[in-house]
mmCIF file with all atom_site columns, C-alpha atoms and ligand atoms in Angstrom:
data_model
loop_
_atom_site.group_PDB
_atom_site.id
_atom_site.type_symbol
_atom_site.label_atom_id
_atom_site.label_alt_id
_atom_site.label_comp_id
_atom_site.label_asym_id
_atom_site.label_entity_id
_atom_site.label_seq_id
_atom_site.pdbx_PDB_ins_code
_atom_site.Cartn_x
_atom_site.Cartn_y
_atom_site.Cartn_z
_atom_site.occupancy
_atom_site.B_iso_or_equiv
_atom_site.pdbx_formal_charge
_atom_site.auth_seq_id
_atom_site.auth_comp_id
_atom_site.auth_asym_id
_atom_site.auth_atom_id
_atom_site.pdbx_PDB_model_num
ATOM   1   C CA . UNK A 1 1   ? 6.244   12.220  -16.227 1.00 0.00 ? 28  UNK A CA 1
ATOM   2   C CA . UNK A 1 2   ? 3.569   10.242  -14.364 1.00 0.00 ? 29  UNK A CA 1
ATOM   3   C CA . UNK A 1 3   ? 3.100   11.120  -10.705 1.00 0.00 ? 30  UNK A CA 1
ATOM   4   C CA . UNK A 1 4   ? 2.671   8.618   -7.880  1.00 0.00 ? 31  UNK A CA 1
ATOM   5   C CA . UNK A 1 5   ? 1.176   9.419   -4.471  1.00 0.00 ? 32  UNK A CA 1
ATOM   6   C CA . UNK A 1 6   ? 1.998   6.967   -1.693  1.00 0.00 ? 33  UNK A CA 1
ATOM   7   C CA . UNK A 1 7   ? -0.201  6.612   1.395   1.00 0.00 ? 34  UNK A CA 1
ATOM   8   C CA . UNK A 1 8   ? 1.513   4.821   4.285   1.00 0.00 ? 35  UNK A CA 1
ATOM   9   C CA . UNK A 1 9   ? 1.117   4.451   8.032   1.00 0.00 ? 36  UNK A CA 1
ATOM   10  C CA . UNK A 1 10  ? 4.270   2.610   9.013   1.00 0.00 ? 37  UNK A CA 1
ATOM   11  C CA . UNK A 1 11  ? 7.929   1.940   8.416   1.00 0.00 ? 38  UNK A CA 1
ATOM   12  C CA . UNK A 1 12  ? 7.703   2.543   4.707   1.00 0.00 ? 39  UNK A CA 1
ATOM   13  C CA . UNK A 1 13  ? 9.900   -0.263  3.381   1.00 0.00 ? 40  UNK A CA 1
ATOM   14  C CA . UNK A 1 14  ? 7.570   -0.704  0.395   1.00 0.00 ? 41  UNK A CA 1
ATOM   15  C CA . UNK A 1 15  ? 7.496   3.045   -0.179  1.00 0.00 ? 42  UNK A CA 1
ATOM   16  C CA . UNK A 1 16  ? 11.301  3.005   -0.189  1.00 0.00 ? 43  UNK A CA 1
ATOM   17  C CA . UNK A 1 17  ? 11.376  0.211   -2.791  1.00 0.00 ? 44  UNK A CA 1
ATOM   18  C CA . UNK A 1 18  ? 8.996   2.152   -5.037  1.00 0.00 ? 45  UNK A CA 1
ATOM   19  C CA . UNK A 1 19  ? 11.045  5.344   -4.644  1.00 0.00 ? 46  UNK A CA 1
ATOM   20  C CA . UNK A 1 20  ? 14.217  3.413   -5.509  1.00 0.00 ? 47  UNK A CA 1
ATOM   21  C CA . UNK A 1 21  ? 12.566  1.753   -8.503  1.00 0.00 ? 48  UNK A CA 1
ATOM   22  C CA . UNK A 1 22  ? 11.571  5.084   -10.063 1.00 0.00 ? 49  UNK A CA 1
ATOM   23  C CA . UNK A 1 23  ? 14.627  7.101   -8.957  1.00 0.00 ? 50  UNK A CA 1
ATOM   24  C CA . UNK A 1 24  ? 16.099  7.308   -12.459 1.00 0.00 ? 51  UNK A CA 1
ATOM   25  C CA . UNK A 1 25  ? 12.894  6.580   -14.356 1.00 0.00 ? 52  UNK A CA 1
ATOM   26  C CA . UNK A 1 26  ? 11.642  8.652   -17.244 1.00 0.00 ? 53  UNK A CA 1
ATOM   27  C CA . UNK A 1 27  ? 8.176   7.121   -16.791 1.00 0.00 ? 54  UNK A CA 1
ATOM   28  C CA . UNK A 1 28  ? 7.191   8.160   -13.280 1.00 0.00 ? 55  UNK A CA 1
ATOM   29  C CA . UNK A 1 29  ? 8.229   9.637   -9.973  1.00 0.00 ? 56  UNK A CA 1
ATOM   30  C CA . UNK A 1 30  ? 7.021   9.454   -6.377  1.00 0.00 ? 57  UNK A CA 1
ATOM   31  C CA . UNK A 1 31  ? 5.603   12.952  -6.094  1.00 0.00 ? 58  UNK A CA 1
ATOM   32  C CA . UNK A 1 32  ? 4.074   13.030  -2.621  1.00 0.00 ? 59  UNK A CA 1
ATOM   33  C CA . UNK A 1 33  ? 3.798   10.847  0.477   1.00 0.00 ? 60  UNK A CA 1
ATOM   34  C CA . UNK A 1 34  ? 0.829   11.068  2.819   1.00 0.00 ? 61  UNK A CA 1
ATOM   35  C CA . UNK A 1 35  ? 0.700   9.503   6.272   1.00 0.00 ? 62  UNK A CA 1
ATOM   36  C CA . UNK A 1 36  ? -1.933  9.392   8.976   1.00 0.00 ? 63  UNK A CA 1
ATOM   37  C CA . UNK A 1 37  ? 0.775   8.952   11.626  1.00 0.00 ? 64  UNK A CA 1
ATOM   38  C CA . UNK A 1 38  ? 2.971   11.977  12.422  1.00 0.00 ? 65  UNK A CA 1
ATOM   39  C CA . UNK A 1 39  ? 5.770   9.693   13.704  1.00 0.00 ? 66  UNK A CA 1
ATOM   40  C CA . UNK A 1 40  ? 5.650   7.110   10.903  1.00 0.00 ? 67  UNK A CA 1
ATOM   41  C CA . UNK A 1 41  ? 9.003   5.958   9.565   1.00 0.00 ? 68  UNK A CA 1
ATOM   42  C CA . UNK A 1 42  ? 7.814   6.676   6.046   1.00 0.00 ? 69  UNK A CA 1
ATOM   43  C CA . UNK A 1 43  ? 7.887   10.411  6.806   1.00 0.00 ? 70  UNK A CA 1
ATOM   44  C CA . UNK A 1 44  ? 11.605  10.132  7.600   1.00 0.00 ? 71  UNK A CA 1
ATOM   45  C CA . UNK A 1 45  ? 12.069  8.458   4.223   1.00 0.00 ? 72  UNK A CA 1
ATOM   46  C CA . UNK A 1 46  ? 10.203  11.322  2.537   1.00 0.00 ? 73  UNK A CA 1
ATOM   47  C CA . UNK A 1 47  ? 12.443  13.868  4.285   1.00 0.00 ? 74  UNK A CA 1
ATOM   48  C CA . UNK A 1 48  ? 15.646  12.043  3.296   1.00 0.00 ? 75  UNK A CA 1
ATOM   49  C CA . UNK A 1 49  ? 14.452  11.642  -0.290  1.00 0.00 ? 76  UNK A CA 1
ATOM   50  C CA . UNK A 1 50  ? 13.293  15.243  -0.618  1.00 0.00 ? 77  UNK A CA 1
ATOM   51  C CA . UNK A 1 51  ? 9.725   14.174  -1.355  1.00 0.00 ? 78  UNK A CA 1
ATOM   52  C CA . UNK A 1 52  ? 6.832   16.334  -0.206  1.00 0.00 ? 79  UNK A CA 1
ATOM   53  C CA . UNK A 1 53  ? 5.204   14.817  2.885   1.00 0.00 ? 80  UNK A CA 1
ATOM   54  C CA . UNK A 1 54  ? 1.732   15.454  4.231   1.00 0.00 ? 81  UNK A CA 1
ATOM   55  C CA . UNK A 1 55  ? 0.375   14.350  7.605   1.00 0.00 ? 82  UNK A CA 1
ATOM   56  C CA . UNK A 1 56  ? -3.292  13.552  7.125   1.00 0.00 ? 83  UNK A CA 1
ATOM   57  C CA . UNK A 1 57  ? -5.841  15.207  9.377   1.00 0.00 ? 84  UNK A CA 1
ATOM   58  C CA . UNK A 1 58  ? -8.436  12.548  10.244  1.00 0.00 ? 85  UNK A CA 1
ATOM   59  C CA . UNK A 1 59  ? -11.473 14.825  10.347  1.00 0.00 ? 86  UNK A CA 1
ATOM   60  C CA . UNK A 1 60  ? -10.668 16.386  6.977   1.00 0.00 ? 87  UNK A CA 1
ATOM   61  C CA . UNK A 1 61  ? -9.828  13.026  5.404   1.00 0.00 ? 88  UNK A CA 1
ATOM   62  C CA . UNK A 1 62  ? -13.137 11.404  6.273   1.00 0.00 ? 89  UNK A CA 1
ATOM   63  C CA . UNK A 1 63  ? -15.445 14.421  5.940   1.00 0.00 ? 90  UNK A CA 1
ATOM   64  C CA . UNK A 1 64  ? -14.204 16.796  3.290   1.00 0.00 ? 91  UNK A CA 1
ATOM   65  C CA . UNK A 1 65  ? -12.722 16.600  -0.158  1.00 0.00 ? 92  UNK A CA 1
ATOM   66  C CA . UNK A 1 66  ? -9.539  18.520  0.623   1.00 0.00 ? 93  UNK A CA 1
ATOM   67  C CA . UNK A 1 67  ? -7.318  15.490  -0.055  1.00 0.00 ? 94  UNK A CA 1
ATOM   68  C CA . UNK A 1 68  ? -9.127  14.673  -3.293  1.00 0.00 ? 95  UNK A CA 1
ATOM   69  C CA . UNK A 1 69  ? -8.503  18.250  -4.397  1.00 0.00 ? 96  UNK A CA 1
ATOM   70  C CA . UNK A 1 70  ? -4.870  18.099  -3.327  1.00 0.00 ? 97  UNK A CA 1
ATOM   71  C CA . UNK A 1 71  ? -4.236  14.928  -5.327  1.00 0.00 ? 98  UNK A CA 1
ATOM   72  C CA . UNK A 1 72  ? -6.057  16.324  -8.357  1.00 0.00 ? 99  UNK A CA 1
ATOM   73  C CA . UNK A 1 73  ? -4.250  19.665  -8.195  1.00 0.00 ? 100 UNK A CA 1
ATOM   74  C CA . UNK A 1 74  ? -0.921  17.857  -7.950  1.00 0.00 ? 101 UNK A CA 1
ATOM   75  C CA . UNK A 1 75  ? -1.831  15.852  -11.067 1.00 0.00 ? 102 UNK A CA 1
ATOM   76  C CA . UNK A 1 76  ? -1.507  12.442  -9.420  1.00 0.00 ? 103 UNK A CA 1
ATOM   77  C CA . UNK A 1 77  ? -1.857  9.505   -11.832 1.00 0.00 ? 104 UNK A CA 1
ATOM   78  C CA . UNK A 1 78  ? -1.739  6.611   -9.371  1.00 0.00 ? 105 UNK A CA 1
ATOM   79  C CA . UNK A 1 79  ? -2.397  6.381   -5.635  1.00 0.00 ? 106 UNK A CA 1
ATOM   80  C CA . UNK A 1 80  ? -0.449  3.580   -3.959  1.00 0.00 ? 107 UNK A CA 1
ATOM   81  C CA . UNK A 1 81  ? -1.399  2.352   -0.488  1.00 0.00 ? 108 UNK A CA 1
ATOM   82  C CA . UNK A 1 82  ? 1.780   0.879   0.974   1.00 0.00 ? 109 UNK A CA 1
ATOM   83  C CA . UNK A 1 83  ? 0.838   -0.173  4.484   1.00 0.00 ? 110 UNK A CA 1
ATOM   84  C CA . UNK A 1 84  ? -1.941  2.392   4.898   1.00 0.00 ? 111 UNK A CA 1
ATOM   85  C CA . UNK A 1 85  ? -4.321  1.291   7.616   1.00 0.00 ? 112 UNK A CA 1
ATOM   86  C CA . UNK A 1 86  ? -7.331  3.565   7.182   1.00 0.00 ? 113 UNK A CA 1
ATOM   87  C CA . UNK A 1 87  ? -10.222 2.832   4.903   1.00 0.00 ? 114 UNK A CA 1
ATOM   88  C CA . UNK A 1 88  ? -10.193 5.044   1.817   1.00 0.00 ? 115 UNK A CA 1
ATOM   89  C CA . UNK A 1 89  ? -13.297 7.278   1.791   1.00 0.00 ? 116 UNK A CA 1
ATOM   90  C CA . UNK A 1 90  ? -15.797 6.901   -1.059  1.00 0.00 ? 117 UNK A CA 1
ATOM   91  C CA . UNK A 1 91  ? -15.126 10.346  -2.525  1.00 0.00 ? 118 UNK A CA 1
ATOM   92  C CA . UNK A 1 92  ? -11.450 9.506   -2.975  1.00 0.00 ? 119 UNK A CA 1
ATOM   93  C CA . UNK A 1 93  ? -12.241 6.119   -4.533  1.00 0.00 ? 120 UNK A CA 1
ATOM   94  C CA . UNK A 1 94  ? -14.704 7.796   -6.922  1.00 0.00 ? 121 UNK A CA 1
ATOM   95  C CA . UNK A 1 95  ? -12.201 10.486  -7.934  1.00 0.00 ? 122 UNK A CA 1
ATOM   96  C CA . UNK A 1 96  ? -9.530  7.907   -8.889  1.00 0.00 ? 123 UNK A CA 1
ATOM   97  C CA . UNK A 1 97  ? -11.372 4.961   -10.467 1.00 0.00 ? 124 UNK A CA 1
ATOM   98  C CA . UNK A 1 98  ? -8.982  2.016   -10.904 1.00 0.00 ? 125 UNK A CA 1
ATOM   99  C CA . UNK A 1 99  ? -6.217  4.412   -9.953  1.00 0.00 ? 126 UNK A CA 1
ATOM   100 C CA . UNK A 1 100 ? -5.818  3.407   -6.291  1.00 0.00 ? 127 UNK A CA 1
ATOM   101 C CA . UNK A 1 101 ? -4.050  0.172   -5.433  1.00 0.00 ? 128 UNK A CA 1
ATOM   102 C CA . UNK A 1 102 ? -3.238  -1.587  -2.171  1.00 0.00 ? 129 UNK A CA 1
ATOM   103 C CA . UNK A 1 103 ? -0.888  -4.336  -1.099  1.00 0.00 ? 130 UNK A CA 1
ATOM   104 C CA . UNK A 1 104 ? -2.005  -6.898  1.454   1.00 0.00 ? 131 UNK A CA 1
ATOM   105 C CA . UNK A 1 105 ? 0.317   -9.403  3.174   1.00 0.00 ? 132 UNK A CA 1
ATOM   106 C CA . UNK A 1 106 ? -1.829  -12.499 2.573   1.00 0.00 ? 133 UNK A CA 1
ATOM   107 C CA . UNK A 1 107 ? -3.748  -14.299 -0.145  1.00 0.00 ? 134 UNK A CA 1
ATOM   108 C CA . UNK A 1 108 ? -7.095  -12.471 -0.186  1.00 0.00 ? 135 UNK A CA 1
ATOM   109 C CA . UNK A 1 109 ? -9.998  -13.021 0.223   1.00 0.00 ? 136 UNK A CA 1
ATOM   110 C CA . UNK A 1 110 ? -8.660  -14.900 3.235   1.00 0.00 ? 137 UNK A CA 1
ATOM   111 C CA . UNK A 1 111 ? -7.127  -12.948 6.117   1.00 0.00 ? 138 UNK A CA 1
ATOM   112 C CA . UNK A 1 112 ? -8.340  -9.530  5.006   1.00 0.00 ? 139 UNK A CA 1
ATOM   113 C CA . UNK A 1 113 ? -10.589 -6.866  6.462   1.00 0.00 ? 140 UNK A CA 1
ATOM   114 C CA . UNK A 1 114 ? -10.384 -4.347  9.253   1.00 0.00 ? 141 UNK A CA 1
ATOM   115 C CA . UNK A 1 115 ? -7.732  -5.126  11.860  1.00 0.00 ? 142 UNK A CA 1
ATOM   116 C CA . UNK A 1 116 ? -5.958  -7.591  9.564   1.00 0.00 ? 143 UNK A CA 1
ATOM   117 C CA . UNK A 1 117 ? -2.553  -6.040  9.142   1.00 0.00 ? 144 UNK A CA 1
ATOM   118 C CA . UNK A 1 118 ? 1.054   -6.749  9.990   1.00 0.00 ? 145 UNK A CA 1
ATOM   119 C CA . UNK A 1 119 ? 1.680   -9.557  12.467  1.00 0.00 ? 146 UNK A CA 1
ATOM   120 C CA . UNK A 1 120 ? -2.067  -10.116 13.059  1.00 0.00 ? 147 UNK A CA 1
ATOM   121 C CA . UNK A 1 121 ? -2.286  -11.477 9.529   1.00 0.00 ? 148 UNK A CA 1
ATOM   122 C CA . UNK A 1 122 ? 0.686   -13.814 9.879   1.00 0.00 ? 149 UNK A CA 1
ATOM   123 C CA . UNK A 1 123 ? -0.478  -15.056 13.305  1.00 0.00 ? 150 UNK A CA 1
ATOM   124 C CA . UNK A 1 124 ? -3.925  -15.871 11.891  1.00 0.00 ? 151 UNK A CA 1
ATOM   125 C CA . UNK A 1 125 ? -2.454  -17.652 8.860   1.00 0.00 ? 152 UNK A CA 1
ATOM   126 C CA . UNK A 1 126 ? -0.208  -19.815 11.052  1.00 0.00 ? 153 UNK A CA 1
ATOM   127 C CA . UNK A 1 127 ? -2.964  -20.508 13.606  1.00 0.00 ? 154 UNK A CA 1
ATOM   128 C CA . UNK A 1 128 ? -5.164  -21.811 10.770  1.00 0.00 ? 155 UNK A CA 1
ATOM   129 C CA . UNK A 1 129 ? -2.449  -24.272 9.746   1.00 0.00 ? 156 UNK A CA 1
ATOM   130 C CA . UNK A 1 130 ? -2.149  -22.883 6.219   1.00 0.00 ? 157 UNK A CA 1
ATOM   131 C CA . UNK A 1 131 ? 0.505   -24.440 4.015   1.00 0.00 ? 158 UNK A CA 1
ATOM   132 C CA . UNK A 1 132 ? 1.068   -21.252 2.045   1.00 0.00 ? 159 UNK A CA 1
ATOM   133 C CA . UNK A 1 133 ? 0.647   -17.497 2.290   1.00 0.00 ? 160 UNK A CA 1
ATOM   134 C CA . UNK A 1 134 ? 1.701   -14.618 0.090   1.00 0.00 ? 161 UNK A CA 1
ATOM   135 C CA . UNK A 1 135 ? 0.743   -11.194 -1.171  1.00 0.00 ? 162 UNK A CA 1
ATOM   136 C CA . UNK A 1 136 ? -2.217  -9.643  -2.923  1.00 0.00 ? 163 UNK A CA 1
ATOM   137 C CA . UNK A 1 137 ? -2.042  -6.421  -4.915  1.00 0.00 ? 164 UNK A CA 1
ATOM   138 C CA . UNK A 1 138 ? -5.531  -5.145  -5.708  1.00 0.00 ? 165 UNK A CA 1
ATOM   139 C CA . UNK A 1 139 ? -7.588  -2.149  -6.731  1.00 0.00 ? 166 UNK A CA 1
ATOM   140 C CA . UNK A 1 140 ? -9.183  -0.270  -3.856  1.00 0.00 ? 167 UNK A CA 1
ATOM   141 C CA . UNK A 1 141 ? -12.920 0.150   -3.471  1.00 0.00 ? 168 UNK A CA 1
ATOM   142 C CA . UNK A 1 142 ? -14.972 1.346   -0.486  1.00 0.00 ? 169 UNK A CA 1
ATOM   143 C CA . UNK A 1 143 ? -14.709 -1.999  1.307   1.00 0.00 ? 170 UNK A CA 1
ATOM   144 C CA . UNK A 1 144 ? -11.536 -3.158  3.018   1.00 0.00 ? 171 UNK A CA 1
ATOM   145 C CA . UNK A 1 145 ? -9.424  -5.521  0.905   1.00 0.00 ? 172 UNK A CA 1
ATOM   146 C CA . UNK A 1 146 ? -12.204 -6.306  -1.601  1.00 0.00 ? 173 UNK A CA 1
ATOM   147 C CA . UNK A 1 147 ? -11.314 -4.589  -4.884  1.00 0.00 ? 174 UNK A CA 1
ATOM   148 C CA . UNK A 1 148 ? -10.323 -6.439  -8.052  1.00 0.00 ? 175 UNK A CA 1
ATOM   149 C CA . UNK A 1 149 ? -7.150  -8.483  -7.709  1.00 0.00 ? 176 UNK A CA 1
ATOM   150 C CA . UNK A 1 150 ? -4.218  -7.457  -9.888  1.00 0.00 ? 177 UNK A CA 1
ATOM   151 C CA . UNK A 1 151 ? -1.607  -9.955  -8.706  1.00 0.00 ? 178 UNK A CA 1
ATOM   152 C CA . UNK A 1 152 ? -1.125  -12.696 -6.141  1.00 0.00 ? 179 UNK A CA 1
ATOM   153 C CA . UNK A 1 153 ? 2.182   -14.375 -5.380  1.00 0.00 ? 180 UNK A CA 1
ATOM   154 C CA . UNK A 1 154 ? 2.561   -17.132 -2.835  1.00 0.00 ? 181 UNK A CA 1
ATOM   155 C CA . UNK A 1 155 ? 5.239   -18.565 -0.567  1.00 0.00 ? 182 UNK A CA 1
ATOM   156 C CA . UNK A 1 156 ? 5.366   -21.920 1.204   1.00 0.00 ? 183 UNK A CA 1
ATOM   157 C CA . UNK A 1 157 ? 4.924   -22.165 4.969   1.00 0.00 ? 184 UNK A CA 1
ATOM   158 C CA . UNK A 1 158 ? 7.074   -24.673 6.820   1.00 0.00 ? 185 UNK A CA 1
ATOM   159 C CA . UNK A 1 159 ? 6.450   -26.243 10.226  1.00 0.00 ? 186 UNK A CA 1
ATOM   160 C CA . UNK A 1 160 ? 9.218   -24.073 11.678  1.00 0.00 ? 187 UNK A CA 1
ATOM   161 C CA . UNK A 1 161 ? 7.749   -20.754 10.541  1.00 0.00 ? 188 UNK A CA 1
ATOM   162 C CA . UNK A 1 162 ? 6.881   -18.125 13.136  1.00 0.00 ? 189 UNK A CA 1
ATOM   163 C CA . UNK A 1 163 ? 4.993   -14.873 12.485  1.00 0.00 ? 190 UNK A CA 1
ATOM   164 C CA . UNK A 1 164 ? 8.404   -13.188 12.121  1.00 0.00 ? 191 UNK A CA 1
ATOM   165 C CA . UNK A 1 165 ? 9.862   -15.622 9.600   1.00 0.00 ? 192 UNK A CA 1
ATOM   166 C CA . UNK A 1 166 ? 6.623   -15.656 7.616   1.00 0.00 ? 193 UNK A CA 1
ATOM   167 C CA . UNK A 1 167 ? 6.598   -11.852 7.659   1.00 0.00 ? 194 UNK A CA 1
ATOM   168 C CA . UNK A 1 168 ? 10.073  -11.861 6.114   1.00 0.00 ? 195 UNK A CA 1
ATOM   169 C CA . UNK A 1 169 ? 9.035   -14.233 3.330   1.00 0.00 ? 196 UNK A CA 1
ATOM   170 C CA . UNK A 1 170 ? 5.976   -12.137 2.564   1.00 0.00 ? 197 UNK A CA 1
ATOM   171 C CA . UNK A 1 171 ? 7.949   -8.891  2.682   1.00 0.00 ? 198 UNK A CA 1
ATOM   172 C CA . UNK A 1 172 ? 10.451  -10.276 0.172   1.00 0.00 ? 199 UNK A CA 1
ATOM   173 C CA . UNK A 1 173 ? 7.542   -10.923 -2.225  1.00 0.00 ? 200 UNK A CA 1
ATOM   174 C CA . UNK A 1 174 ? 6.179   -7.417  -1.617  1.00 0.00 ? 201 UNK A CA 1
ATOM   175 C CA . UNK A 1 175 ? 9.495   -5.750  -2.355  1.00 0.00 ? 202 UNK A CA 1
ATOM   176 C CA . UNK A 1 176 ? 9.999   -7.831  -5.475  1.00 0.00 ? 203 UNK A CA 1
ATOM   177 C CA . UNK A 1 177 ? 6.544   -7.345  -7.000  1.00 0.00 ? 204 UNK A CA 1
ATOM   178 C CA . UNK A 1 178 ? 5.025   -4.057  -5.829  1.00 0.00 ? 205 UNK A CA 1
ATOM   179 C CA . UNK A 1 179 ? 7.297   -1.637  -7.751  1.00 0.00 ? 206 UNK A CA 1
ATOM   180 C CA . UNK A 1 180 ? 6.945   -3.752  -10.907 1.00 0.00 ? 207 UNK A CA 1
ATOM   181 C CA . UNK A 1 181 ? 3.151   -3.719  -10.704 1.00 0.00 ? 208 UNK A CA 1
ATOM   182 C CA . UNK A 1 182 ? 3.106   0.040   -10.116 1.00 0.00 ? 209 UNK A CA 1
ATOM   183 C CA . UNK A 1 183 ? 5.184   0.421   -13.260 1.00 0.00 ? 210 UNK A CA 1
ATOM   184 C CA . UNK A 1 184 ? 2.947   -1.910  -15.254 1.00 0.00 ? 211 UNK A CA 1
ATOM   185 C CA . UNK A 1 185 ? -0.163  0.073   -14.292 1.00 0.00 ? 212 UNK A CA 1
ATOM   186 C CA . UNK A 1 186 ? 1.434   3.370   -15.238 1.00 0.00 ? 213 UNK A CA 1
ATOM   187 C CA . UNK A 1 187 ? 2.448   2.168   -18.690 1.00 0.00 ? 214 UNK A CA 1
HETATM 188 C C1 . GAR B 2 .   ? 3.113   -4.396  4.359   1.00 0.00 ? 23  GAR B C1 1
HETATM 189 O O1 . GAR B 2 .   ? 3.436   -5.709  4.717   1.00 0.00 ? 23  GAR B O1 1
HETATM 190 C C2 . GAR B 2 .   ? 1.721   -4.341  3.773   1.00 0.00 ? 23  GAR B C2 1
HETATM 191 O O2 . GAR B 2 .   ? 1.375   -5.492  3.066   1.00 0.00 ? 23  GAR B O2 1
HETATM 192 C C3 . GAR B 2 .   ? 0.889   -4.203  5.006   1.00 0.00 ? 23  GAR B C3 1
HETATM 193 O O3 . GAR B 2 .   ? 1.600   -3.298  5.799   1.00 0.00 ? 23  GAR B O3 1
HETATM 194 C C4 . GAR B 2 .   ? 3.002   -3.524  5.607   1.00 0.00 ? 23  GAR B C4 1
HETATM 195 C C5 . GAR B 2 .   ? 3.707   -2.197  5.469   1.00 0.00 ? 23  GAR B C5 1
HETATM 196 O O4 . GAR B 2 .   ? 5.091   -2.384  5.535   1.00 0.00 ? 23  GAR B O4 1
HETATM 197 N N1 . GAR B 2 .   ? -0.422  -3.729  4.708   1.00 0.00 ? 23  GAR B N1 1
HETATM 198 C C6 . GAR B 2 .   ? -1.513  -4.188  5.338   1.00 0.00 ? 23  GAR B C6 1
HETATM 199 O O5 . GAR B 2 .   ? -1.469  -5.001  6.243   1.00 0.00 ? 23  GAR B O5 1
HETATM 200 C C7 . GAR B 2 .   ? -2.835  -3.603  4.824   1.00 0.00 ? 23  GAR B C7 1
HETATM 201 N N2 . GAR B 2 .   ? -3.928  -4.251  5.448   1.00 0.00 ? 23  GAR B N2 1
HETATM 202 P P1 . GAR B 2 .   ? 6.090   -1.198  5.169   1.00 0.00 ? 23  GAR B P1 1
HETATM 203 O O6 . GAR B 2 .   ? 5.677   0.025   5.995   1.00 0.00 ? 23  GAR B O6 1
HETATM 204 O O7 . GAR B 2 .   ? 7.428   -1.705  5.587   1.00 0.00 ? 23  GAR B O7 1
HETATM 205 O O8 . GAR B 2 .   ? 5.984   -0.960  3.709   1.00 0.00 ? 23  GAR B O8 1
#
């Protein structure tokens, strides 16, 4: 059985979709969930699902290799960033080459980088008058949102769209594609 580690900072709707996708799988399971926010919704999901949850200590994450060791000792095959808002330190990237992926709620390389998350992304896309947006699933390297692209899917933007309605369109794409891509990479 392949083991997935999910890193998330927020609500965890993508984490939930991945958990659901692999619930009865013989290929893989969500083994551990790590969050930098002690009150993140994703930790409630972990508790309800009976999945081990870890609250990340900032100092240790950015200075030591304790989390690299933890993931290695747990035998993690794929690290999935599902709304994780910290940069992944170089030692973690190096320990899991092409084994860390991220989802971004826009069509990179546009609208990426530090501070570009959640509604900030959708506001920027609409302010620029874009006619489409979408999702990018990519490998993680040491620079925000710059690793090799695995998949992009787009959605149309209409004149009536607001950051909220665009967020819903993008989230629908995320929920549809992210679990499938995780599975494809594990196969
Ligand atoms: C997702 O929309 C994801 O693309 C975004 O955070 C959201 C998490 O939602 N990630 C980024 O913006 C990364 N820069 P969720 O907690 O409901 O899965």
